[in-house]
PDB file of C-alpha atoms in Angstrom:
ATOM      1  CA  UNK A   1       0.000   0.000   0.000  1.00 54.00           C
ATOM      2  CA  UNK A   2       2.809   2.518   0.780  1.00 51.00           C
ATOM      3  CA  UNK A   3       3.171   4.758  -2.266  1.00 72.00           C
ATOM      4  CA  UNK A   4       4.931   7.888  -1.196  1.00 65.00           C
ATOM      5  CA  UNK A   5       4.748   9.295  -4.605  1.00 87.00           C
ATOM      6  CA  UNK A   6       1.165   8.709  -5.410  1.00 94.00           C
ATOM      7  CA  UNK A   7      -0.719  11.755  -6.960  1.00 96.00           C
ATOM      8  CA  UNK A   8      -4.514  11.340  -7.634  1.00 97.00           C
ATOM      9  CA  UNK A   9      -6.584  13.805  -9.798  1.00 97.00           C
ATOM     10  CA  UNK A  10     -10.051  14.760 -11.127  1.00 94.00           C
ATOM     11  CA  UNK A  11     -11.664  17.527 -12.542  1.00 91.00           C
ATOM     12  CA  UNK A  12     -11.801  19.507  -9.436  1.00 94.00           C
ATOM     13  CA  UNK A  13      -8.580  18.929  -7.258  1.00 96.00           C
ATOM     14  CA  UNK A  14      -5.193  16.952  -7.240  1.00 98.00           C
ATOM     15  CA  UNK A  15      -3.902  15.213  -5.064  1.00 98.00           C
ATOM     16  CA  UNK A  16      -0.300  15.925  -4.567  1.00 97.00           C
ATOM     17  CA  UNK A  17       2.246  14.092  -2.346  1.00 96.00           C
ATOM     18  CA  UNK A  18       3.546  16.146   0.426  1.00 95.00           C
ATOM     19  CA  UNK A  19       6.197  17.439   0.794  1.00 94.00           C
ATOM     20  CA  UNK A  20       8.146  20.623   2.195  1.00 94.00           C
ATOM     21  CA  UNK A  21       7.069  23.407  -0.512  1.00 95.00           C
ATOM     22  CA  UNK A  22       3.358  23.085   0.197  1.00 95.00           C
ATOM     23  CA  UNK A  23       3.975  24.296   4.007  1.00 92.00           C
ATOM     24  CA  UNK A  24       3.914  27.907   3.081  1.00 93.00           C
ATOM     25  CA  UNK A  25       0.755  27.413   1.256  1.00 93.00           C
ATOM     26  CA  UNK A  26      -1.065  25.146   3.920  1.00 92.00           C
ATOM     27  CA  UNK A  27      -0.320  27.570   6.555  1.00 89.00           C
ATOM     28  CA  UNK A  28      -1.810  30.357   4.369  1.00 90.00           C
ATOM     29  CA  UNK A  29      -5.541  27.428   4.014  1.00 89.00           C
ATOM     30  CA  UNK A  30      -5.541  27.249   7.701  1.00 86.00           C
ATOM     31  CA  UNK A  31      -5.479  30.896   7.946  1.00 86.00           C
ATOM     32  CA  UNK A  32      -9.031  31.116   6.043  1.00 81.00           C
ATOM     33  CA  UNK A  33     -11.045  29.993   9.155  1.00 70.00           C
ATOM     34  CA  UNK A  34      -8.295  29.964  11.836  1.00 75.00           C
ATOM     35  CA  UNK A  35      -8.824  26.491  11.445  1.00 65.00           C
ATOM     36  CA  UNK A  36      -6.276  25.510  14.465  1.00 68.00           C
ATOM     37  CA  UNK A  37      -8.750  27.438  17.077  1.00 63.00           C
ATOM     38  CA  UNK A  38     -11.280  24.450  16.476  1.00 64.00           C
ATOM     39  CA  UNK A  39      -9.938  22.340  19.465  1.00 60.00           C
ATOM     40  CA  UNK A  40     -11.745  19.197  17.995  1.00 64.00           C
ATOM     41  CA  UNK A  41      -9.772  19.087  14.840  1.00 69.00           C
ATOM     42  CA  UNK A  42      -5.832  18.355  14.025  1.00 72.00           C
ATOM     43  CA  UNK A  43      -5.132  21.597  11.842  1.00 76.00           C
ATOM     44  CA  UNK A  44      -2.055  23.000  13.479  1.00 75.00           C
ATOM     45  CA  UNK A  45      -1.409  26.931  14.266  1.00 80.00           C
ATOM     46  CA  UNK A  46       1.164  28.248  11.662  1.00 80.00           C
ATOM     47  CA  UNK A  47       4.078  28.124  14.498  1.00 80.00           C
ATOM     48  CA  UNK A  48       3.320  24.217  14.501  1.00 82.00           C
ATOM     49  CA  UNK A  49       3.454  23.541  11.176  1.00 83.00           C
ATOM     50  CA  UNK A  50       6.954  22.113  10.583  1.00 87.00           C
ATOM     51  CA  UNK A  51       6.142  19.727  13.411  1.00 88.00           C
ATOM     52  CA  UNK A  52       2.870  18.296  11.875  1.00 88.00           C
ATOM     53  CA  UNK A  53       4.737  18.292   8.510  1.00 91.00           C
ATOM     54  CA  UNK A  54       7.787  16.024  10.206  1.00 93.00           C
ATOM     55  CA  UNK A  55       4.981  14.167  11.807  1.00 92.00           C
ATOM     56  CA  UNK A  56       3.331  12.747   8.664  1.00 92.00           C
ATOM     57  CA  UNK A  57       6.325  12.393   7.241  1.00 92.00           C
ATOM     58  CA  UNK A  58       7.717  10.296   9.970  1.00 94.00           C
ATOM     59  CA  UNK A  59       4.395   8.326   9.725  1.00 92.00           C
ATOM     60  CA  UNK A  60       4.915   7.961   5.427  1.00 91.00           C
ATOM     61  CA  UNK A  61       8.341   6.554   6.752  1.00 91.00           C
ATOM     62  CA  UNK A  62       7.634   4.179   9.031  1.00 91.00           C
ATOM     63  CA  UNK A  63       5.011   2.693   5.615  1.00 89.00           C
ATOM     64  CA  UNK A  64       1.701   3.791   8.025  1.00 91.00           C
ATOM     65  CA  UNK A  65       0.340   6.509   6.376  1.00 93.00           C
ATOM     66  CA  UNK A  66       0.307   8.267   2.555  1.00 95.00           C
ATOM     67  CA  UNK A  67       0.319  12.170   3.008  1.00 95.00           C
ATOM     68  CA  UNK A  68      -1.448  14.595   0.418  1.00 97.00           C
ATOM     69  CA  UNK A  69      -1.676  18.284  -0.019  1.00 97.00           C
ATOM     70  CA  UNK A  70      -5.296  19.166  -1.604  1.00 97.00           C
ATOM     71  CA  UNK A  71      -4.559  21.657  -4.848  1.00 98.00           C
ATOM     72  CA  UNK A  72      -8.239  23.081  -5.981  1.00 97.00           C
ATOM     73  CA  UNK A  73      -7.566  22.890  -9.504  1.00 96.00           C
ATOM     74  CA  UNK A  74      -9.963  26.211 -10.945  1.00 95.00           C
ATOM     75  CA  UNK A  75      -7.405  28.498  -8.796  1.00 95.00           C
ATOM     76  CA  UNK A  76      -4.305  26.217  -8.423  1.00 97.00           C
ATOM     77  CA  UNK A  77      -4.456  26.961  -4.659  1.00 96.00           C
ATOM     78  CA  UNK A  78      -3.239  24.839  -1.987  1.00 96.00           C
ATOM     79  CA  UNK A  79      -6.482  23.891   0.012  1.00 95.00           C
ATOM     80  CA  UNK A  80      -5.854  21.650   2.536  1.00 94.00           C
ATOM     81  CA  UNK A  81      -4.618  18.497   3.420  1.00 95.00           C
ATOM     82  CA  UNK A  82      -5.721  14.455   3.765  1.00 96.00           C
ATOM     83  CA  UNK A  83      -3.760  11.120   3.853  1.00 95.00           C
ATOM     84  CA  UNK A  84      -4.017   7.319   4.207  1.00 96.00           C
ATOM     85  CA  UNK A  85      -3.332   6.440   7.530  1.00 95.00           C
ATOM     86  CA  UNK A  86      -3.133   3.072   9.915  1.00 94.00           C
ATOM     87  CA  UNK A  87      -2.556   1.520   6.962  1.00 93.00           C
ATOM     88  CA  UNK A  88      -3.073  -2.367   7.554  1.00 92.00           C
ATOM     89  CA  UNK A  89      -1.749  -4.182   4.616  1.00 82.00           C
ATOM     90  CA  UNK A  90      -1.944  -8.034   6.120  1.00 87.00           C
ATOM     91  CA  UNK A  91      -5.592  -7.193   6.614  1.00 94.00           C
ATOM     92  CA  UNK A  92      -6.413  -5.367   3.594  1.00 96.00           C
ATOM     93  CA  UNK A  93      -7.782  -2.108   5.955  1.00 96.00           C
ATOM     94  CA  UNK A  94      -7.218   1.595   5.923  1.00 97.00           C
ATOM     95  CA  UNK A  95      -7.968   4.841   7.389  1.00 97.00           C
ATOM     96  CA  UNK A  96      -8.793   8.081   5.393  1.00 97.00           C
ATOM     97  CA  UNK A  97      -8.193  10.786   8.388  1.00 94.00           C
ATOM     98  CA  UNK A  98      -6.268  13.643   8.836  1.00 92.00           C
ATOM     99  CA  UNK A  99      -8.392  16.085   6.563  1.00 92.00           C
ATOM    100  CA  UNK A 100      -8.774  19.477   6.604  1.00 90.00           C
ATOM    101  CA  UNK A 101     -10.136  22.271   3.939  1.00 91.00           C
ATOM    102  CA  UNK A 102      -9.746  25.792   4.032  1.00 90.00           C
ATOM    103  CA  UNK A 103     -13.361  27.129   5.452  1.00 88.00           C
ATOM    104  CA  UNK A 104     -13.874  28.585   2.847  1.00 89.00           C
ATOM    105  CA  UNK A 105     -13.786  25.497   0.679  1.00 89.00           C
ATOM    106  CA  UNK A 106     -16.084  23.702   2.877  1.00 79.00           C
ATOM    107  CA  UNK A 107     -19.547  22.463   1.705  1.00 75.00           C
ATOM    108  CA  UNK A 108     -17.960  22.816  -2.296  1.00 81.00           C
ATOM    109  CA  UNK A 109     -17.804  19.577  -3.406  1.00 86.00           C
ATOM    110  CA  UNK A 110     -14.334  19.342  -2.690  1.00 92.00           C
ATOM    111  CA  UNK A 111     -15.101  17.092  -0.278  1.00 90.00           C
ATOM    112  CA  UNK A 112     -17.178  14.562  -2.374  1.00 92.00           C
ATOM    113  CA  UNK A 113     -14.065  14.476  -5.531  1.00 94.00           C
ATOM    114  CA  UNK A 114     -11.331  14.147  -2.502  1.00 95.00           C
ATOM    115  CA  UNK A 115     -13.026  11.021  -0.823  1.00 96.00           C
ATOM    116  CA  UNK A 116     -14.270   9.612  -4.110  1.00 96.00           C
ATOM    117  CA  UNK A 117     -10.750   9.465  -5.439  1.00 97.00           C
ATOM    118  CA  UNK A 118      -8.900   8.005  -2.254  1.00 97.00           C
ATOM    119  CA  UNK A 119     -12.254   5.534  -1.634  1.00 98.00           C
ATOM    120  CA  UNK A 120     -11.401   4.289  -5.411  1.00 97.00           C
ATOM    121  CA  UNK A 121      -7.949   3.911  -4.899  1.00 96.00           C
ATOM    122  CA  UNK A 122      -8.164   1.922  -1.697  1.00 96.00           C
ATOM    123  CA  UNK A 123     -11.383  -0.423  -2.793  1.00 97.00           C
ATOM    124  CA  UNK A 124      -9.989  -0.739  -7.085  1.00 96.00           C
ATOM    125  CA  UNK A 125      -6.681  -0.366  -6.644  1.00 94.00           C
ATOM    126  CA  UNK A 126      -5.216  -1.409  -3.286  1.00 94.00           C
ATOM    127  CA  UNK A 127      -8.337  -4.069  -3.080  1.00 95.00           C
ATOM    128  CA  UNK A 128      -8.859  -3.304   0.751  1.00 97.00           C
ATOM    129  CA  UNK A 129     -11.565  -4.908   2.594  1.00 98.00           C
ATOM    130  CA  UNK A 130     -12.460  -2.350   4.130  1.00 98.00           C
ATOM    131  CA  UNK A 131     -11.880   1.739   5.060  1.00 98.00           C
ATOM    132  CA  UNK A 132     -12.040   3.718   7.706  1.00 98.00           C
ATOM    133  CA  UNK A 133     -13.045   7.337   9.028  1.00 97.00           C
ATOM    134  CA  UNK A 134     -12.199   8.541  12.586  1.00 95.00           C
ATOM    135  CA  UNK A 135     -13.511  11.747  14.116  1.00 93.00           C
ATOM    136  CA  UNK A 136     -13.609  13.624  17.339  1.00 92.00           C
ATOM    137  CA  UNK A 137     -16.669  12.993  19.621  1.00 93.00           C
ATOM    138  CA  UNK A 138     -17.256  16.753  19.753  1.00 91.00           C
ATOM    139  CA  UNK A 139     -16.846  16.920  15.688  1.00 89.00           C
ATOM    140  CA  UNK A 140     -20.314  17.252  14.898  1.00 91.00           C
ATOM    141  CA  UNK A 141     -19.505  18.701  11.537  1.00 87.00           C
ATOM    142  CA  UNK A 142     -17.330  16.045  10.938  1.00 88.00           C
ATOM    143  CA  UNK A 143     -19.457  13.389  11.578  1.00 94.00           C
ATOM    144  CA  UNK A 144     -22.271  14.986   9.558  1.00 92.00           C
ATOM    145  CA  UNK A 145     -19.916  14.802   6.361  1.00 89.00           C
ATOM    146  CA  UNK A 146     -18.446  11.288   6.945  1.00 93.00           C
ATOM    147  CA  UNK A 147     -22.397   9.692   7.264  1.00 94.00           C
ATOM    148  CA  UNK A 148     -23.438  12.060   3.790  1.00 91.00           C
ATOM    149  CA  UNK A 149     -20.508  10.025   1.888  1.00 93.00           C
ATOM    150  CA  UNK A 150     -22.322   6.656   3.238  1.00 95.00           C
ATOM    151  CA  UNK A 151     -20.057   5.521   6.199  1.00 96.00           C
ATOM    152  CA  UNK A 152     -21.623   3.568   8.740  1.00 97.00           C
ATOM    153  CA  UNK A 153     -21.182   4.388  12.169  1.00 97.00           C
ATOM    154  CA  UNK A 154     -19.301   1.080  14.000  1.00 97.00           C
ATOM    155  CA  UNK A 155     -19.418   2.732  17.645  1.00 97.00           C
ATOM    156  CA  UNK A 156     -17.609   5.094  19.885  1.00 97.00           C
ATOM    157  CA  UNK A 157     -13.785   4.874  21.470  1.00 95.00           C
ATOM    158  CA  UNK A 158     -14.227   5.695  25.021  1.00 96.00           C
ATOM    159  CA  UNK A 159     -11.218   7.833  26.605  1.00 93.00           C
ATOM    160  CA  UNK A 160      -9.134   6.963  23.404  1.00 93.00           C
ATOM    161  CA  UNK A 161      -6.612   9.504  22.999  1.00 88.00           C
ATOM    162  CA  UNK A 162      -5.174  12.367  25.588  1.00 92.00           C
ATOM    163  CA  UNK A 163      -4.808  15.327  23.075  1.00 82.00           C
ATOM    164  CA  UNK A 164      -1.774  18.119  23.691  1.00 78.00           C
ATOM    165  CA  UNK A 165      -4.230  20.182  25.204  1.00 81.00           C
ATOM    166  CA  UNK A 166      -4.571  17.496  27.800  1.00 87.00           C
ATOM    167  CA  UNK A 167      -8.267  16.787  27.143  1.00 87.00           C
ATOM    168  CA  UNK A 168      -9.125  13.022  26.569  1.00 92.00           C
ATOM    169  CA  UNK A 169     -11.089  12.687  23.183  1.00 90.00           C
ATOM    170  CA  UNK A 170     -13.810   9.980  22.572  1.00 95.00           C
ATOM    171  CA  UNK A 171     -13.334   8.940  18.992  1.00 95.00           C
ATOM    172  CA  UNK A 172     -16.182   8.332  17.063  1.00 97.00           C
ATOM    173  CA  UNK A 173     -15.795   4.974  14.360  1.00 97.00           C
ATOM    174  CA  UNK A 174     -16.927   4.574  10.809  1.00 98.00           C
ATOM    175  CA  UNK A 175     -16.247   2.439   7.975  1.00 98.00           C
ATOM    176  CA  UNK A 176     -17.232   1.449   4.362  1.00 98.00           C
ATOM    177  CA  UNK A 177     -16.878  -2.385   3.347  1.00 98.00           C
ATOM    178  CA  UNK A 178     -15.860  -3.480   0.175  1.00 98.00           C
ATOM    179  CA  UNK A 179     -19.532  -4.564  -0.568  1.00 97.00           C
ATOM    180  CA  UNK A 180     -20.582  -1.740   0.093  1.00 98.00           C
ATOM    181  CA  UNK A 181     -18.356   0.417  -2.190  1.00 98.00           C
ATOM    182  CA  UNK A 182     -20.451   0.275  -5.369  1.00 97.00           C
ATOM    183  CA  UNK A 183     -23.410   1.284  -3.899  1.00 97.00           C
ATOM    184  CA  UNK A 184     -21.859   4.209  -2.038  1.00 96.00           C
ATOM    185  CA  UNK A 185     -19.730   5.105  -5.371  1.00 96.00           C
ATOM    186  CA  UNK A 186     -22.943   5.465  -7.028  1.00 95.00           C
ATOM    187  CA  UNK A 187     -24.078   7.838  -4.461  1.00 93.00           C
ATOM    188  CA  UNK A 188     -21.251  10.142  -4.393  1.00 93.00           C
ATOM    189  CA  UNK A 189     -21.135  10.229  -8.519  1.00 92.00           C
ATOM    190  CA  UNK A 190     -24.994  10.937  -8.125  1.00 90.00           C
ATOM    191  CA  UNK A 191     -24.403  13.777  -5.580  1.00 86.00           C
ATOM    192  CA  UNK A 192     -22.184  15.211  -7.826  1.00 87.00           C
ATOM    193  CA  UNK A 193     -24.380  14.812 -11.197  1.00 81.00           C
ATOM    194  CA  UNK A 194     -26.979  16.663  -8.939  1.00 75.00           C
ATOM    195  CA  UNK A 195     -24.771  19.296  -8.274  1.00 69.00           C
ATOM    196  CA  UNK A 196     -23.686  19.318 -12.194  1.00 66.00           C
ATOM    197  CA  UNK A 197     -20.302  18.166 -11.196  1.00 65.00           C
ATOM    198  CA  UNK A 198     -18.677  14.859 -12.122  1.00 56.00           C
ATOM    199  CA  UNK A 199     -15.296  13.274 -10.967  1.00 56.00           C
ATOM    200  CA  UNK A 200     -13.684  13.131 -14.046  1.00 51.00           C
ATOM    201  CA  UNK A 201     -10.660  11.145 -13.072  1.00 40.00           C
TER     202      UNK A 201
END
């Protein structure tokens, strides 16, 4: 599963591997929203950037996680970021997580093209059984978008993590099964033939 160099497209954003340029330009997303003040989320404040940055690249090391920076293709403007993570190859799972848009990209669409091209990639390409989406407790946004893409809810972490902050988060489960996958491809191409949209890839 590890690809470091993978790059996935469609007609609305690319996927880019990360790497040190985008930091500048991910800094600049968070800005729009002050993303980092919404203690339920894992944006970091612009004076934490290089650490997140050596974090997921520590993880992309280590073969756990693929990291992306989000470029919205109409302005060629870094967005946000998203990346494979607890990345399971003997058991044929993976984790979507880490994801975060500008605010001002929210509710766009951006959303839908991002999770139908990883989604694809895991299910098509990598053949996983089976992928996951975790979210704060408190992420009620979050949530919300995770259930529209046709995730079901598996349950709730109790006292999983103790963030920086020293709060303890309850981490809220989902996942889509390889079964499932066509019928919740259909959905997202349909949400976005609605819209007038299409992936495009």
């Amino acid at each position: 599963m590890n690809q470091a160099g993978l790059t996935l497209e469609s007609s609305l954003v690319k996927l880019e591997p990360l790497d040190a340029s985008h930091l500048p330009a991910l800094s600049a997303a968070a800005t729009d929203g002050r993303l980092w003040e919404l203690f339920f989320t894992s944006v970091p404040s612009p004076e934490r950037f290089g650490a997140w940055f050596e974090s997921a690249m520590e993880m992309q090391r280590q073969g756990r996680a693929v990291a992306f920076a989000i470029r919205h293709l109409p302005s060629g403007n870094i967005i946000g970021s998203t990346r494979f993570c607890n990345m399971d190859l003997s058991n044929k799972r993976v984790e979507i997580g880490y994801t975060w848009y500008a605010e001002s990209m929210q509710r766009t669409g951006v959303n839908t093209h991002c999770k139908l091209l990883l989604l694809q990639h895991a299910f098509e390409v990598w053949g996983c059984n089976a992928v996951e989406f975790r979210t704060d407790w408190l992420n009620h946004r979050s949530q919300a978008a995770i259930e529209r893409l046709g995730a079901k809810r598996d349950g709730v972490l109790r006292r999983h993590m103790i963030l920086p902050d020293g709060r303890v988060r309850d981490t809220v489960v989902y996942s889509i099964l390889l079964d499932e996958w066509p019928g919740v491809k259909q959905h997202l191409h349909f949400r976005l033939h609605r819209n007038g949209d299409s992936l495009q890839c």
